Structure formats: C-alpha cells, structure tokens
Coordinates of C-alpha atoms and ligand atoms in Angstrom, one line a residue:
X1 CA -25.5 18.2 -7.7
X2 CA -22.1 16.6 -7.7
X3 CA -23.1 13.8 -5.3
X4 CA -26.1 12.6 -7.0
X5 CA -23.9 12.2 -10.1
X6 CA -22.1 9.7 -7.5
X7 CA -24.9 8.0 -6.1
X8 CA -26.0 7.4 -10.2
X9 CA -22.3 6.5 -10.9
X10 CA -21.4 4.5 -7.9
X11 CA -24.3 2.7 -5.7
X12 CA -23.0 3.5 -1.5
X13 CA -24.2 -0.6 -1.1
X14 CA -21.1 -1.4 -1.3
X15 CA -20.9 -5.6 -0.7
X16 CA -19.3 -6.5 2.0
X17 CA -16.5 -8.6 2.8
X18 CA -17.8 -11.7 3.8
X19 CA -20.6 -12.0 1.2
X20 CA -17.8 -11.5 -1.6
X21 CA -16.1 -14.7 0.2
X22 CA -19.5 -16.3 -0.4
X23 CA -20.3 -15.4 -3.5
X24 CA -17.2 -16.5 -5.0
X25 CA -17.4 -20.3 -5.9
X26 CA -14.7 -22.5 -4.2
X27 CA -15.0 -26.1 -5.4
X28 CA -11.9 -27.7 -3.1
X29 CA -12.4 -29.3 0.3
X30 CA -9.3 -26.6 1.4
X31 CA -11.5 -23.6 0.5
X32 CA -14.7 -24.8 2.2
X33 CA -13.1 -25.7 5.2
X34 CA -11.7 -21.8 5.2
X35 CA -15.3 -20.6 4.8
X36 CA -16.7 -22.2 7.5
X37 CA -14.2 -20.8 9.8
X38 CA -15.3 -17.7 11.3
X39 CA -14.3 -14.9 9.2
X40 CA -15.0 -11.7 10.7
X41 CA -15.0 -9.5 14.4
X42 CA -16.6 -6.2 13.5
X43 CA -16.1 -3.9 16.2
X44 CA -16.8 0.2 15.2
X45 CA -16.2 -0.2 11.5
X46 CA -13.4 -2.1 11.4
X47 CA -12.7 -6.1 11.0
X48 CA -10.0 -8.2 12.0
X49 CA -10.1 -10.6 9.5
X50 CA -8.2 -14.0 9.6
X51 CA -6.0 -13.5 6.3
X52 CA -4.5 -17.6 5.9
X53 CA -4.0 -17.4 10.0
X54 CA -2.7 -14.0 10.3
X55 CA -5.0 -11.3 12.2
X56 CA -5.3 -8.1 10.2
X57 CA -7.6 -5.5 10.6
X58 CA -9.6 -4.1 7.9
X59 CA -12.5 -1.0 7.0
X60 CA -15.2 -1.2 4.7
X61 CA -16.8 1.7 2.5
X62 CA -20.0 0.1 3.7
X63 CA -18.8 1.4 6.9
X64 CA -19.0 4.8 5.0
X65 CA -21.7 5.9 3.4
X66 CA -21.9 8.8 0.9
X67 CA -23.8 11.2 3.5
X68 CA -21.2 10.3 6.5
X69 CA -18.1 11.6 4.3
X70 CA -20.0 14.6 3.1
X71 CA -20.6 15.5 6.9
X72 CA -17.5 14.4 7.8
X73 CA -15.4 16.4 5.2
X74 CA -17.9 19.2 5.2
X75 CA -15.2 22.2 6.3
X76 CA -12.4 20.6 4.4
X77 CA -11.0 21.7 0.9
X78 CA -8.7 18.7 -0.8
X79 CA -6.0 20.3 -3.0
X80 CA -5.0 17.9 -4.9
X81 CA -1.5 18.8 -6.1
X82 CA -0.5 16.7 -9.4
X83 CA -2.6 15.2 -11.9
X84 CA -1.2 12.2 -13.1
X85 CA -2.4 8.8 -13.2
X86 CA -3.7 9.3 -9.5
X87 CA -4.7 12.4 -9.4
X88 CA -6.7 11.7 -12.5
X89 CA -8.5 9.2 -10.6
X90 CA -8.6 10.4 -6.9
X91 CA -9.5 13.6 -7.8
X92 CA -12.8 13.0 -9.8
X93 CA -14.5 10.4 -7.1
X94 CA -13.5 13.2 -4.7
X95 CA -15.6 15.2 -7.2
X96 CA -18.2 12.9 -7.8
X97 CA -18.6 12.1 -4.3
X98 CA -19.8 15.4 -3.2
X99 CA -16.4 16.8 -1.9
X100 CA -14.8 20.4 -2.2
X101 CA -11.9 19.5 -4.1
X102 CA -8.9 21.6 -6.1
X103 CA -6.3 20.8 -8.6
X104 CA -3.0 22.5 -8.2
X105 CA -0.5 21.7 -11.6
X106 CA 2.1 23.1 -13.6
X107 CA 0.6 26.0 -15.1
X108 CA -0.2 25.0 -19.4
X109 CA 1.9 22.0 -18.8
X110 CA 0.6 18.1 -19.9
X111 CA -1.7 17.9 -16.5
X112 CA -3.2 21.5 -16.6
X113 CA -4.5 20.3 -20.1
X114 CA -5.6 16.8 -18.7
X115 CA -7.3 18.8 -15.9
X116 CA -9.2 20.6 -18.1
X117 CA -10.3 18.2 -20.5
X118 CA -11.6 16.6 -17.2
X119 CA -13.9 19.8 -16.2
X120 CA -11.6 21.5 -13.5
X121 CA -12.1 25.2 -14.3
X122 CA -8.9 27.4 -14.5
X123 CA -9.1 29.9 -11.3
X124 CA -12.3 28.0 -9.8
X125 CA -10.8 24.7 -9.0
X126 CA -7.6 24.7 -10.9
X127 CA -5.1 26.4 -9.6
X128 CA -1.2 26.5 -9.8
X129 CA 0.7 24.0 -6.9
X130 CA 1.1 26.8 -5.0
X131 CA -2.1 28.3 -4.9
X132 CA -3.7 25.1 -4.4
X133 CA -1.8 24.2 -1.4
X134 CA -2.3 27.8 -0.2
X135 CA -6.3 26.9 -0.4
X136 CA -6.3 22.9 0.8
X137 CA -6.6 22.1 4.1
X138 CA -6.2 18.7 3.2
X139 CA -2.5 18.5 0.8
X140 CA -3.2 15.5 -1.4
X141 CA 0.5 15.3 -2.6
X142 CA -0.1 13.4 -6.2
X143 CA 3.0 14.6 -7.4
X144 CA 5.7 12.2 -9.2
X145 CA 7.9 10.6 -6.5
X146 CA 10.6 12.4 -8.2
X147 CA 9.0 16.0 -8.4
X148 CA 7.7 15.8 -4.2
X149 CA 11.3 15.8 -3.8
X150 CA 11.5 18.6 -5.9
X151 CA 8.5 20.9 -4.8
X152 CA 9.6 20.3 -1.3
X153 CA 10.9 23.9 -0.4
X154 CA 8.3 25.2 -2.1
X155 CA 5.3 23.5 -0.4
X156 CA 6.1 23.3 3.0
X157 CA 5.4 26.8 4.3
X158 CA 2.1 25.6 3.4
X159 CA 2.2 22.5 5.8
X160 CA 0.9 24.6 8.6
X161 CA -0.4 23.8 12.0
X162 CA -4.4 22.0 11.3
X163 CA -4.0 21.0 8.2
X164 CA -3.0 17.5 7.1
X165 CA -1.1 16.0 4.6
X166 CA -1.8 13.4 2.7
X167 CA 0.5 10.9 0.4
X168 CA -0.2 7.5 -2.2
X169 CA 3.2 6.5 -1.3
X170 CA 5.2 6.1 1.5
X171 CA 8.5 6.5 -0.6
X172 CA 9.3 10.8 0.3
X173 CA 8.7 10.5 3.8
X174 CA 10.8 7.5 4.3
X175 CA 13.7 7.8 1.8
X176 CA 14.2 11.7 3.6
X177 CA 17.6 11.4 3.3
X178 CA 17.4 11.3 -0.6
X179 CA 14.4 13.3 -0.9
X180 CA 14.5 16.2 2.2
X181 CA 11.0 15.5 2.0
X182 CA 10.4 16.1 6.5
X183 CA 7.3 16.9 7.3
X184 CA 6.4 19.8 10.0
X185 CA 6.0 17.8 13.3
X186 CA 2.7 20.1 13.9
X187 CA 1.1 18.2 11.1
X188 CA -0.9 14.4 10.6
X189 CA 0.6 13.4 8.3
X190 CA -1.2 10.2 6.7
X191 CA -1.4 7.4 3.3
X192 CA -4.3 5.9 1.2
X193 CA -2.4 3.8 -1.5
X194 CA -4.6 2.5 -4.0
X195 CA -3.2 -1.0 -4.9
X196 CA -3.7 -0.2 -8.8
X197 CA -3.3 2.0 -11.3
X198 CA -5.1 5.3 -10.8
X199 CA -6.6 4.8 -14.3
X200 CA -9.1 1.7 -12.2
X201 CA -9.3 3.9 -9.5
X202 CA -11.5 5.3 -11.5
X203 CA -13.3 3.1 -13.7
X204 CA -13.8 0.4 -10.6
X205 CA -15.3 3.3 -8.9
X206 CA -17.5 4.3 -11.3
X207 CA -18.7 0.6 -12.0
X208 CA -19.6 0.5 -8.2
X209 CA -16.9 -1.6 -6.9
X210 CA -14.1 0.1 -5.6
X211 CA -10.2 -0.4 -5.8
X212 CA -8.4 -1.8 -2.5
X213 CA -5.9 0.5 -1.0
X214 CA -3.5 0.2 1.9
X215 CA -3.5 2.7 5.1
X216 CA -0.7 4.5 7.7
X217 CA 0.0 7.6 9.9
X218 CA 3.3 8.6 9.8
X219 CA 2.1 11.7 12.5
X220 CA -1.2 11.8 14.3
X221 CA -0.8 15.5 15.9
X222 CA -5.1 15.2 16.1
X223 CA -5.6 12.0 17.3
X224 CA -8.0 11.2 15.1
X225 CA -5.4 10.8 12.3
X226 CA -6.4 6.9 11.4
X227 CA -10.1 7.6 11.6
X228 CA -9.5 10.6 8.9
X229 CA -6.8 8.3 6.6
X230 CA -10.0 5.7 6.2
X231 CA -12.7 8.2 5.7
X232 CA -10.5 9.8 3.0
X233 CA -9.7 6.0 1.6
X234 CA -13.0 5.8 0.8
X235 CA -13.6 9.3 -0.5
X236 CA -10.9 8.5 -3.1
X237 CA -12.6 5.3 -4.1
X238 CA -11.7 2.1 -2.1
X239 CA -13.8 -0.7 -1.7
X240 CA -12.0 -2.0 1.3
X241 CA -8.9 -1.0 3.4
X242 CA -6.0 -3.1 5.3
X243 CA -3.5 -1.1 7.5
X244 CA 0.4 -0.9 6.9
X245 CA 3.4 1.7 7.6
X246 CA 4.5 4.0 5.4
X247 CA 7.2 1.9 5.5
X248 CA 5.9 -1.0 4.6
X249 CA 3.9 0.3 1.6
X250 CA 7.0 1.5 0.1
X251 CA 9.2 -1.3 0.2
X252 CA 6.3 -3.6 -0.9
X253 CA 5.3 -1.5 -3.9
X254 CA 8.1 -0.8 -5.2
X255 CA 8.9 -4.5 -5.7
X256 CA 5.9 -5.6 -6.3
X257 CA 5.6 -3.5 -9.5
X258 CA 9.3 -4.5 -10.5
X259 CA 8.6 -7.6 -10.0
X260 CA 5.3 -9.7 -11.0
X261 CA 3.0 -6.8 -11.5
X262 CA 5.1 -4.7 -14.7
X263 CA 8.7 -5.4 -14.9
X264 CA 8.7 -9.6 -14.0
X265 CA 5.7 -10.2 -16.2
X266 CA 7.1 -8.7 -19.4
X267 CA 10.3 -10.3 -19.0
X268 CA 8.4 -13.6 -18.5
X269 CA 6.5 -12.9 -21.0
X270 CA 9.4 -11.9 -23.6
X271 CA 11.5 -14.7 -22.5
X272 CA 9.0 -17.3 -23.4
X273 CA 7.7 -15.9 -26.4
X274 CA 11.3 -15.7 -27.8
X275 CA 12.4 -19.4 -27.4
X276 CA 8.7 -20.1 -29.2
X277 CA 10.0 -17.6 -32.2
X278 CA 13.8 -19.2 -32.1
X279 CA 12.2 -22.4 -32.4
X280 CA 10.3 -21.6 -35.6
X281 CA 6.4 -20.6 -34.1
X282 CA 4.8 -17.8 -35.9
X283 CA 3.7 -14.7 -34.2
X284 CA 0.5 -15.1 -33.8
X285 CA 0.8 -18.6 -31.9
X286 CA 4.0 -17.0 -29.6
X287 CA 1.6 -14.4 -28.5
X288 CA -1.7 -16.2 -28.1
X289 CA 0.0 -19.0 -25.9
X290 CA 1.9 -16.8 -24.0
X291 CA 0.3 -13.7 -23.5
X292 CA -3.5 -13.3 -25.1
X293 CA -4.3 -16.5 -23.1
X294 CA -3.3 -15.7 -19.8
X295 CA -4.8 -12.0 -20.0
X296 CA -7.6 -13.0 -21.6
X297 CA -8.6 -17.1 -20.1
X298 CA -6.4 -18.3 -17.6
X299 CA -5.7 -15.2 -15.5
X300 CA -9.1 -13.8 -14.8
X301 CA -9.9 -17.1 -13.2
X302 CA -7.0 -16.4 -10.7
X303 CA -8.2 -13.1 -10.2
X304 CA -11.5 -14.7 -9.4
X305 CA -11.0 -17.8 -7.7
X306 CA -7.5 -18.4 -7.2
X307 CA -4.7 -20.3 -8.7
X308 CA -5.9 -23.9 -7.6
X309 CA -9.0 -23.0 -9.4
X310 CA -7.6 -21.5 -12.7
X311 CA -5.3 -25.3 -12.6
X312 CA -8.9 -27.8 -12.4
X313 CA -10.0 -25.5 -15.6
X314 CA -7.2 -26.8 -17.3
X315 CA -6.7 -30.4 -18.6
X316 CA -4.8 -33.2 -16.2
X317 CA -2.1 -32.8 -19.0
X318 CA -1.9 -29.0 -18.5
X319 CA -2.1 -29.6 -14.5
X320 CA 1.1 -32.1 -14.6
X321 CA 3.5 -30.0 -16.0
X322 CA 2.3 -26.3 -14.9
X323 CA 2.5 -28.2 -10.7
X324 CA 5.8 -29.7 -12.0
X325 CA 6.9 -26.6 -13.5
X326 CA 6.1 -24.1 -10.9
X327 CA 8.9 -25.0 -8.3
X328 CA 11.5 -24.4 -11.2
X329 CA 10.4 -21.3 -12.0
X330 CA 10.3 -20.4 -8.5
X331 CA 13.8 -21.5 -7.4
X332 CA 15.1 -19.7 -11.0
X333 CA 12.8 -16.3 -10.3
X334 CA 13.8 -16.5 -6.1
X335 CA 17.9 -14.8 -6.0
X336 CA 16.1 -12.3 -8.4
X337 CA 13.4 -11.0 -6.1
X338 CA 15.7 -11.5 -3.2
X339 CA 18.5 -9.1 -5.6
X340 CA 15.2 -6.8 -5.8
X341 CA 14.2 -6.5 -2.5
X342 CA 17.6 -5.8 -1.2
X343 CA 18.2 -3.0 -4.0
X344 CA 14.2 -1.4 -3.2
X345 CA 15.5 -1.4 1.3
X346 CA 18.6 0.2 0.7
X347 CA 17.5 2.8 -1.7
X348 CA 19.0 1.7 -4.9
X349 CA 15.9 2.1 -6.6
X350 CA 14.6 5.3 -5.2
X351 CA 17.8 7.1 -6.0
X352 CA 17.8 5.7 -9.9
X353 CA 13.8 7.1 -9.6
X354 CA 14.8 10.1 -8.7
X355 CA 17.5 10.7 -10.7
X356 CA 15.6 9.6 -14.0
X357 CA 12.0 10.8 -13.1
X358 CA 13.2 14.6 -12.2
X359 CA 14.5 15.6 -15.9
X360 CA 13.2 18.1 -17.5
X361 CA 12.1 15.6 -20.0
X362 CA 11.1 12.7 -18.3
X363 CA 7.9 12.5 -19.8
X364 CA 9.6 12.5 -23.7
X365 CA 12.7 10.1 -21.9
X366 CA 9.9 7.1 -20.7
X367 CA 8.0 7.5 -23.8
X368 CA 10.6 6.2 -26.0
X369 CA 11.4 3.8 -23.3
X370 CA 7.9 2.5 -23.3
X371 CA 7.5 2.9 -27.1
X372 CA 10.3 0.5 -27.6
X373 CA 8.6 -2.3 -25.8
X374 CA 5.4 -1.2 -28.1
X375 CA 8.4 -2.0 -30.9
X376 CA 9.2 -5.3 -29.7
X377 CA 7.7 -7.5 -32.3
X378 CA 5.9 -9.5 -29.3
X379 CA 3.7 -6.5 -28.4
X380 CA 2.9 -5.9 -32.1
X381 CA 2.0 -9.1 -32.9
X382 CA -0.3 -8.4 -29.8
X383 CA -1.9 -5.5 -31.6
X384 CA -2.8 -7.7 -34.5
X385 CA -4.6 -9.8 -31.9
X386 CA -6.3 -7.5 -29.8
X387 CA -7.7 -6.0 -33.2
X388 CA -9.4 -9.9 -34.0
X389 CA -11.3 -9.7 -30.3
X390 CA -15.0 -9.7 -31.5
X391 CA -16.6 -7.0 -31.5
X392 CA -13.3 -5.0 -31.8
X393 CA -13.9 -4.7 -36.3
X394 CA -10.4 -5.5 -36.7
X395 CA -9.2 -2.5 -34.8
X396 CA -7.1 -2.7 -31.4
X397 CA -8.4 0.1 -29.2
Ligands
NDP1 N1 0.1 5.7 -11.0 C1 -0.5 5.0 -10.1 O1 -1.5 4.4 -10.4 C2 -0.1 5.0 -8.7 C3 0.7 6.0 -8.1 N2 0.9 6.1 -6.8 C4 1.6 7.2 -6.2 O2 0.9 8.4 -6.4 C5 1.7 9.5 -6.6 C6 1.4 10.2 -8.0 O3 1.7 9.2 -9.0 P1 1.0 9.3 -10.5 O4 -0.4 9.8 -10.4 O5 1.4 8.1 -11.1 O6 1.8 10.6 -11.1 P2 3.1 10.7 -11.9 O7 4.2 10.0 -11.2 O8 2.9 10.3 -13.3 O9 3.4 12.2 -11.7 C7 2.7 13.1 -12.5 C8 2.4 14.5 -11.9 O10 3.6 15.1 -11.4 C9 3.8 16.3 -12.0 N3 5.2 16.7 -12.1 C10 6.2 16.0 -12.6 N4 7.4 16.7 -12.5 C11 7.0 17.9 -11.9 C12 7.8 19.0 -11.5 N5 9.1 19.0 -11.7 N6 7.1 20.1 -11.0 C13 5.8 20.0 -10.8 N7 5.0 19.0 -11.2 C14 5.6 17.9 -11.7 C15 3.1 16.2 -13.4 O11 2.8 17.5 -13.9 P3 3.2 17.8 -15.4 O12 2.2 17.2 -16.3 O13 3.1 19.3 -15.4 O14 4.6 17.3 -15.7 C16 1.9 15.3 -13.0 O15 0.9 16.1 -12.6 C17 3.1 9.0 -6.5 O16 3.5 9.1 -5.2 C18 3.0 7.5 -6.9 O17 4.0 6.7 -6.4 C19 0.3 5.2 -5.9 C20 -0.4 4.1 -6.4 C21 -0.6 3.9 -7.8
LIG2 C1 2.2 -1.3 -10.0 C2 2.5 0.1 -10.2 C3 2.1 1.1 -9.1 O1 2.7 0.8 -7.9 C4 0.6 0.9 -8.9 C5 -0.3 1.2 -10.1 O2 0.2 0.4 -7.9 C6 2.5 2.5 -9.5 O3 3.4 3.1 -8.8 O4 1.9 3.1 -10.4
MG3 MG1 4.1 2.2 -7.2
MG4 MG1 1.4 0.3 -6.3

C-alpha cells in the first residue's frame, strides 16, 4: 500500500544524468564544446563523470528502482532517531517508498508532536530513542549535531554487531574528541548527506526529482558498506549521488552554510540593502533590487543554466559592471572564507555548536535569534513583497 502511494508520488524514471546536461539550454561556444566531450563511463551503476576535468564517480536512482530497494531492504527496520528537519524528510520517502521504517523522539516533546501530525503511530512506529534503536537494524542518527553528542552513552549499547549506522553528517564521528561520539569497530558505519534542507528533501521527492546528496564509509565491517550507503541514498530521496569522506562532508558543509548558502547571503544581502536605505531609497526599492530580484529573476537562471547564462539575460550595461564588480567582491569576501574555513578545521565552530545547540532551551534561544532577523526592517519590508506576488491576495504565506 505504502509503495504505490510512491510510485503515484514519485515516478522511479528518474532522468538521467546526461539527458539533464542536454536538456538544459547552453547558448556559449564554452558550454557546447563541454557537451560534446564525452560525459559518462557507466560501469555497474556508477559513472565517473568528468566534473570541469576532474574524475568523480557518481550513482543514479535510475540505477535503483523502487522494487530493487524494497528487495534489497526487505529484512531491515530503519529507526530513525530525531525528527527534525531531516528526519521529517528522510523518514516519510522511507515511508512512501515501501520501507519498514520507525521514529524514535523525545517522548511529548516538539518532534513527537511533529511525528504525529505526520501519521507515525505512537507504539507502532513511534517509539522513544531508545526503543527505536532497540528495534532498527539500520540507526538513522537524525539527531541535532549537538544532542548525538548527548545521547551517545545512551545509544551505543545498541550499536551491536550486524547492524549499521547511519549519519547526515560527518561532524560526531570526526570531531570525537569534542563529541565521544566512537563508534563500535564491529559496526559499518556509513553517510547520505542531502545537500539541502530536509524540508526539499521532501517536496523534490515528492515532485519526482530528487535532492543530491554526498556519500562515505567511515567502517565497512560487511564489505558491502558503499553498495548499502547508495541504496539507502536513494531510499531517503536522492536523485543522484557523488562520493566524499566523512571528512570532507563536514568541513565543506559547515562552511558552505556559513558562508554563501545562510550566513554570507544575508550579510550580503543586509549590507547592500542598508547603504540603499542610508542613501535615502525606500523599502520597497532596497528589497526588490537586492533581494526579491535575485530570489525571484536572476538566481533561478543560475540555478538553471549557470552564471554566464544568468549575465547574457541581463543588459550590456548590467554585464559591465556585475564582470567588473565581481573580482572586488571576491578579493573583499576571500580573508573571510579563508578566517571561516580555518575556524570550521580546527573545531571552533563545532565546539560553539555544541555548546549552544545542547541547552535545554535551544529551540526558544534560536528562535529569538531567528525572529530578530524576521525584525530587521529588510526582511519585513520583504513580507510586504512577498504578499504583492500574484496570486498570493496580498498575503505572504
Ligand atoms: N536540516 C537539514 O536540512 C540538514 C541536516 N543535516 C544533518 O542531519 C542531522 C539532523 O539535523 P536536523 O534534521 O536539522 O535536526 P535538528 O538539528 O533540528 O535536530 C532536531 C532533532 O534533535 C532532537 N533533539 C535535540 N536535542 C535533543 C536532546 N537533548 N535529546 C534528544 N533529542 C534531542 C529534537 O527533538 P525534540 O523536538 O524533542 O527537541 C529533534 O528531533 C544533523 O546531523 C544535521 O547536521 C544534514 C543535511 C541537511
Ligand atoms: C545549508 C544548511 C545545511 O547544511 C543543509 C540544509 O544542507 C544544514 O545543516 O541544515
Ligand atoms: Mg549542515
Ligand atoms: Mg548541508
């Protein structure tokens, strides 16, 4: 019953790699020059793929279809211990896909009430952390970053020999000596990291595409660890996978979300919108030309075609100064990232994360953190605007 709610929700014909490369237009000489070079060795499933002359290999969901996973996963139970963002999202195209899959939260706390609302039944499959990871046989650990660290002693005992657990993020294992999170050496012990928020983990899966998500095996006590870390990639809801450490995953996502992807972009974003208020612009044109603009024109055509792209939709006059522009920003933005990185390797940030993240009232603590940036008058100028999209009846959703 549950997989053909997936095969409604989700078609299995997934497209593949090299016909997205096609379908996407690329006007420049540059770009159809790359397409006519040969794109793809398939050998078993996976591709080495020619990323801008570096080799990397990459899996396909097309290489998994709906009926292989069920097979594959058939004596398996996923407990699925958190339900946050990722959990929300994992967890429900492990559902829809057919799989045997249990929650394990804080009993009556937020995500026990978020699991419900979502159709996980107290007792059937929603269970307490413990319980859950007493049942699993595969230990999807969806906890905060902050409360894996904190479960630790707890969970373990039920890291036994066969089963295999399973991380988003390679940030417990690899910052052990802040978080004693060591794993039983009688374990695989593997990552699927959706590159997105959990929330389009979802909603990408559910419109048939699929998120893309990054792979490791920090322990393959089966030997079939890798095979196991893609087949799950794609039960959670990837479209396509490309292979990293644990290492690697953790030190490029946490920079990559302080930097351009949350915390670069809205000081960006604030910075210009500011001089455009100190220099007498109203609200409304601040925002449009600095935010609603790029969300809503100029950055979807990166997202689609690339940045050279997005600059031939814009006028020559536009083109001169952004391609003049750009290095400044770059040389200005560069000690910053380079202060970043440094502060991500040598584990500034995970000790501040955990720190912060494991009070007993983080939740309350980043909400008025996050509610002041809703306060800045930037943002509600933005909820004006986002109430005049057509269609929208004056109302921001
Ligand atoms: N958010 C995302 O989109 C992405 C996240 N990841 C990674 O996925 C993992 C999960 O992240 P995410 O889904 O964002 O979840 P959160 O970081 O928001 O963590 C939320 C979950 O942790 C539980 N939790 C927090 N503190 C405790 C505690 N002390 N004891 C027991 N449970 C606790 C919460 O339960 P309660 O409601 O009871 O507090 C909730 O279920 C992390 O490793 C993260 O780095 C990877 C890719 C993207
Ligand atoms: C960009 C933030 C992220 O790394 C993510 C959605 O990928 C996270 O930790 O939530
Ligand atoms: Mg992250
Ligand atoms: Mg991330």
């Amino acid at each position: 019953m549950r997989a053909a709610s997936r095969s409604a929700a989700a078609p299995s014909a997934a497209r593949s790699l090299s016909a997205l490369a096609q379908a996407a237009p690329r006007p420049s000489l540059k770009a159809q020059a790359q397409a006519a070079a040969p794109l793809a060795v398939q050998s078993r499933g996976m591709k080495t793929l020619d990323f801008a002359g570096s080799k990397e290999v990459v899996y396909e969901r097309a290489d998994w279809p709906l009926e292989k996973l069920q097979d594959y996963f058939k004596n398996d139970t996923f407990a699925l211990l958190g339900y946050g963002s990722q959990g929300h999202g994992q967890g429900l195209n492990l559902r829809d896909n057919g799989l045997n899959v249990i929650v394990g939260v804080r009993k009556d706390g937020h995500s026990w009430k978020e699991a419900v609302a979502d159709g996980w039944v107290p007792g059937k499959n929603l269970f307490t952390v413990e319980e859950a990871a007493e049942k699993g046989t595969i230990l999807m650990n969806l906890l905060s970053d902050a409360a894996q660290s904190e479960q630790w002693s707890n969970l373990k005992k039920y890291c036994t020999k066969g089963k295999t657990l399973y991380f988003s993020h390679g940030f417990s294992v690899v910052y052990k000596e802040q978080t004693g999170v060591i794993p039983p050496t009688d374990i695989d012990v593997i990552l699927c990291a959706p590159k997105g928020s959990g929330r389009t983990v979802r909603t990408q899966f559910l419109a048939g595409t699929g998120i893309n998500s990054s792979v490791a095996v920090h322990q393959d006590v089966s030997g079939k660890a890798m095979e196991k870390t893609v087949a799950m990639g794609i039960a959670v809801g990837s479209g396509y996978i490309y292979e990293t450490t644990f290492e690697k995953e953790v030190y490029s996502d946490l920079y990559g979300e302080r930097g351009c992807l949350m915390g670069g972009i809205q000081g960006m974003f604030k910075a210009q919108y500011d001089v455009l208020r100190e220099n007498g612009h109203s609200p409304s044109e601040a925002f449009n030309e600095t935010c609603e603009e790029a969300l809503m024109s100029l950055y979807p055509l990166v997202g689609e075609h690339g940045m050279d792209y997005m600059y031939k939709a814009c006028s020559t006059t536009a083109r001169r100064g952004a391609l003049d522009w750009a290095p400044e920003f770059e040389k200005a933005n560069k000690p910053v990232f380079e202060r970043l990185y440094k502060s991500v390797r040598d584990g500034t940030e995970t000790k501040r994360t955990l720190d912060f993240a494991s009070r007993k009232t983080y939740r309350e603590d980043y909400e008025k953190e996050t509610d002041a940036i809703a306060a800045q008058e930037m943002w509600r100028a933005g909820h004006v605007v986002r109430g005049l999209r057509p269609g929208r009846g004056g109302k921001d959703i």
